[in-house]
XYZ file of C-alpha atoms in Angstrom:
293
model
C 0.000 0.000 0.000
C 1.182 3.515 -0.781
C 2.400 5.502 2.180
C 2.891 9.125 3.114
C 6.110 10.050 4.855
C 6.173 13.062 7.087
C 9.631 13.890 8.290
C 11.123 16.776 10.209
C 13.980 18.112 8.099
C 16.571 17.021 10.606
C 15.140 14.002 12.223
C 12.996 11.016 12.680
C 10.405 9.931 10.157
C 6.821 8.937 10.762
C 4.771 6.930 8.315
C 1.120 7.297 7.606
C -1.103 5.211 5.385
C -2.644 6.708 2.283
C -5.933 7.437 4.024
C -4.136 9.537 6.641
C -2.318 11.377 3.904
C -5.491 12.819 2.455
C -6.919 13.430 5.915
C -3.921 15.614 6.757
C -4.074 17.520 3.474
C -7.799 18.054 3.960
C -7.156 19.408 7.449
C -4.569 21.863 6.125
C -6.988 22.984 3.447
C -9.749 23.575 5.984
C -7.416 25.606 8.201
C -6.337 27.859 5.324
C -9.964 28.602 4.383
C -10.437 30.601 7.578
C -7.428 32.866 7.132
C -8.265 36.536 6.837
C -5.888 38.330 4.518
C -3.993 41.368 5.831
C -1.313 41.545 3.109
C -3.264 43.027 0.202
C -4.080 40.041 -2.015
C -7.265 38.045 -1.608
C -6.569 35.069 0.635
C -6.855 31.743 -1.155
C -7.396 28.442 0.642
C -4.756 25.750 0.388
C -5.673 23.220 -2.277
C -3.411 20.129 -2.161
C -4.136 19.275 -5.800
C -2.576 22.583 -6.888
C 0.785 21.639 -5.413
C 1.900 18.151 -6.518
C 5.272 16.835 -5.361
C 6.720 17.252 -8.852
C 6.375 21.053 -8.730
C 6.233 22.043 -5.083
C 7.408 21.434 -1.558
C 4.778 21.794 1.149
C 5.536 21.835 4.853
C 4.109 22.938 8.166
C 5.463 24.181 11.457
C 3.760 24.799 14.791
C 4.926 26.981 17.671
C 3.158 25.298 20.588
C 2.011 26.889 23.815
C -0.271 25.798 26.618
C -3.064 28.044 25.330
C -1.764 29.822 22.214
C -0.565 28.077 19.071
C 0.991 29.525 15.920
C 0.512 27.264 12.905
C 2.313 27.950 9.639
C 1.766 26.300 6.279
C 3.878 27.216 3.277
C 4.422 25.994 -0.253
C 7.646 26.601 -2.157
C 7.945 25.950 -5.871
C 10.784 23.706 -6.983
C 11.342 25.894 -10.057
C 9.993 29.111 -11.560
C 8.094 27.570 -14.470
C 4.805 27.786 -12.613
C 2.565 30.652 -11.611
C 0.064 31.504 -8.918
C 2.280 31.290 -6.940
C 5.533 31.418 -8.830
C 7.792 31.247 -5.781
C 6.237 30.767 -2.327
C 2.821 31.045 -0.672
C 2.273 30.998 3.082
C -0.536 30.932 5.622
C -0.154 31.687 9.342
C -2.915 31.021 11.876
C -2.892 31.997 15.563
C -5.290 30.130 17.833
C -6.071 30.524 21.527
C -7.795 27.744 23.429
C -8.511 26.134 20.069
C -10.172 29.235 18.566
C -8.666 31.357 15.795
C -7.761 34.865 16.957
C -5.653 36.139 14.044
C -4.020 35.141 10.781
C -1.726 36.232 7.977
C -1.546 35.358 4.293
C 1.292 35.876 1.829
C 0.219 35.427 -1.787
C 3.558 34.950 -3.560
C 6.817 35.692 -1.748
C 9.679 36.491 -4.119
C 13.165 36.002 -2.724
C 14.647 38.443 -5.283
C 17.964 36.653 -5.100
C 17.807 35.939 -1.364
C 15.898 33.670 1.024
C 12.116 33.763 0.946
C 9.296 32.388 3.034
C 8.737 31.879 6.745
C 11.551 31.240 9.215
C 11.405 30.205 12.860
C 14.367 31.576 14.865
C 16.042 29.128 17.219
C 16.633 31.722 19.937
C 13.487 32.634 21.859
C 12.453 36.273 22.107
C 11.220 36.047 25.691
C 9.060 33.846 27.900
C 6.009 35.826 26.788
C 6.664 36.143 23.040
C 7.167 33.923 20.033
C 8.236 35.129 16.620
C 8.095 34.163 12.964
C 10.241 35.945 10.381
C 8.984 36.449 6.837
C 11.671 37.214 4.245
C 11.325 38.219 0.604
C 9.568 40.860 -1.527
C 12.058 43.486 -0.263
C 9.782 43.592 2.774
C 10.937 41.581 5.766
C 8.395 41.186 8.569
C 8.544 39.999 12.160
C 5.314 38.353 13.293
C 5.067 38.546 17.075
C 2.604 36.600 19.215
C 2.372 36.796 23.008
C 1.017 34.246 25.451
C -2.351 36.023 25.532
C -2.792 35.506 21.792
C -2.166 39.129 20.769
C -0.485 39.499 17.403
C 1.741 42.156 15.808
C 3.178 42.386 12.291
C 6.140 44.778 12.379
C 8.954 45.630 9.940
C 11.692 43.095 10.439
C 14.059 40.466 9.212
C 16.878 40.765 11.753
C 16.337 41.452 15.446
C 17.746 41.335 18.960
C 16.341 41.964 22.431
C 17.795 44.240 25.080
C 19.746 42.699 27.934
C 16.819 43.204 30.334
C 14.362 41.719 27.794
C 12.258 44.891 27.845
C 12.866 46.045 24.267
C 13.135 44.362 20.895
C 15.147 46.074 18.140
C 14.140 45.035 14.630
C 15.915 45.923 11.384
C 13.737 46.014 8.288
C 15.241 43.852 5.547
C 13.945 45.638 2.486
C 14.980 47.665 -0.527
C 17.510 50.401 0.266
C 17.509 51.912 2.770
C 16.622 49.597 5.640
C 14.337 50.831 8.403
C 14.260 50.265 12.147
C 11.484 49.414 14.597
C 11.663 49.241 18.389
C 9.034 47.171 20.180
C 8.320 47.437 23.920
C 7.922 43.851 25.122
C 6.368 44.959 28.421
C 3.790 47.342 26.940
C 3.162 45.229 23.853
C 3.557 48.161 21.470
C 5.840 49.562 18.796
C 7.357 52.655 20.411
C 9.541 53.747 17.509
C 9.629 53.189 13.761
C 11.501 54.961 10.976
C 9.559 56.290 8.019
C 11.140 54.840 4.902
C 8.959 57.047 2.678
C 10.056 60.277 4.335
C 11.933 62.924 2.368
C 15.053 62.205 4.401
C 15.989 58.532 4.206
C 16.501 56.749 7.545
C 20.068 55.814 8.490
C 21.338 52.404 7.468
C 22.495 50.219 10.352
C 26.125 49.180 10.212
C 26.713 47.790 13.721
C 24.778 47.902 17.014
C 26.418 48.623 20.385
C 25.425 48.982 24.045
C 27.194 51.576 26.206
C 25.727 50.402 29.517
C 22.779 52.785 29.302
C 21.577 53.032 25.717
C 21.759 51.086 22.490
C 23.246 52.822 19.475
C 24.439 51.956 16.011
C 27.034 53.194 13.586
C 25.929 54.089 10.086
C 28.416 54.141 7.247
C 27.894 56.612 4.424
C 29.395 54.963 1.321
C 29.907 58.392 -0.264
C 32.317 59.401 2.509
C 35.678 57.770 3.283
C 35.700 55.981 6.631
C 38.116 57.426 9.173
C 39.537 55.493 12.104
C 40.843 58.599 13.842
C 37.975 61.074 13.576
C 34.679 61.130 15.448
C 31.943 59.117 13.777
C 28.214 59.612 13.383
C 26.178 57.267 15.573
C 22.463 56.988 16.261
C 21.454 56.489 19.881
C 18.022 55.166 20.795
C 17.037 57.361 23.737
C 14.666 55.267 25.843
C 13.384 58.343 27.720
C 11.930 59.951 24.608
C 11.741 56.846 22.370
C 13.654 58.518 19.551
C 16.870 58.145 17.613
C 19.347 60.874 18.457
C 22.267 61.539 16.136
C 25.586 62.109 17.876
C 29.299 62.205 17.155
C 31.462 59.736 19.049
C 35.239 59.314 18.939
C 36.540 55.853 17.969
C 37.636 55.201 21.579
C 34.066 55.619 22.867
C 32.713 53.250 20.247
C 35.448 50.705 20.968
C 34.604 50.846 24.688
C 30.963 49.908 24.040
C 29.759 46.297 23.812
C 29.058 45.073 20.262
C 25.597 43.546 19.877
C 24.898 40.415 17.857
C 21.463 39.823 16.371
C 19.391 37.064 17.952
C 18.408 36.317 14.367
C 20.113 37.778 11.310
C 18.624 37.598 7.839
C 22.179 38.060 6.555
C 23.490 34.967 8.357
C 23.447 31.708 6.411
C 23.660 29.700 9.634
C 20.705 31.556 11.190
C 18.657 31.061 8.024
C 19.481 27.365 7.854
C 18.664 26.787 11.537
C 15.366 28.682 11.225
C 14.263 26.921 8.044
C 12.175 24.390 9.929
C 9.100 22.391 9.159
C 7.541 18.998 8.616
C 7.373 17.927 4.997
C 3.882 17.203 3.731
C 3.900 14.965 0.706
C 1.334 16.241 -1.758
C -0.330 14.372 -4.624
C 1.879 12.740 -7.242
C 1.015 12.843 -10.924
C 1.173 10.178 -13.591
C 2.525 10.600 -17.117
C -0.774 12.134 -18.207
C -0.517 14.803 -15.532
C -3.326 13.428 -13.392
C -3.065 13.234 -9.600
C -2.532 9.714 -8.304
């Protein structure tokens, strides 16, 4: 008898009989039908027959919690010969106590030469928050969900949390220039965000630092030669006023500060690989005539 194999990318395999295969695909389809679109395109339910194994890879991932669950389903094309979607389609559903409270839908995520789709960072944000990173379309997003089931979609791609776990700093992976968002993990609110459509472009992050009081970053202007002896422009996030303040710091002051590493970096191959998680869902296979088996 034909079998369906569901296997975590890195681990043990479980086998299901053919009847269970279609039961699982039907369940995924029913879940996707209830997703409310917030990304512009009309949300389309997942139809297993549209994504045979010969053209697509379908997999799921769940961020479990005692009361809140984040379920992700995404389909990635094996080549670009197909359309609708051409690259990647994804559905995200947040449930609390078994009831849907929010959702997200991405019609066709284009990597544009880089990674695309949903990623699940290995490092936790905090005890109260879980995160999913969406990359592609020149519009990185960080999908945040807390233990109460509240959901936020903020500019993102790469992020880190402050040492006291009160703030989350998110860098928008997008077309030039990149933006910045600061999220208050205690208040559950975005307290600062650059306006990438403003007349004056936001500064581009080069490297983050912590001076013991505030977080700041250097920003390199490619049109100006970098000097190791002169004072350098830095941008300090002032927590008292929740704003970026531009200052000049001598190299010694910058060197004395603690460099900050991202908890998840969209520019890191190892972070991307570790976060590319999911359980493969074998879709229908097709015979020589192109019919689903």
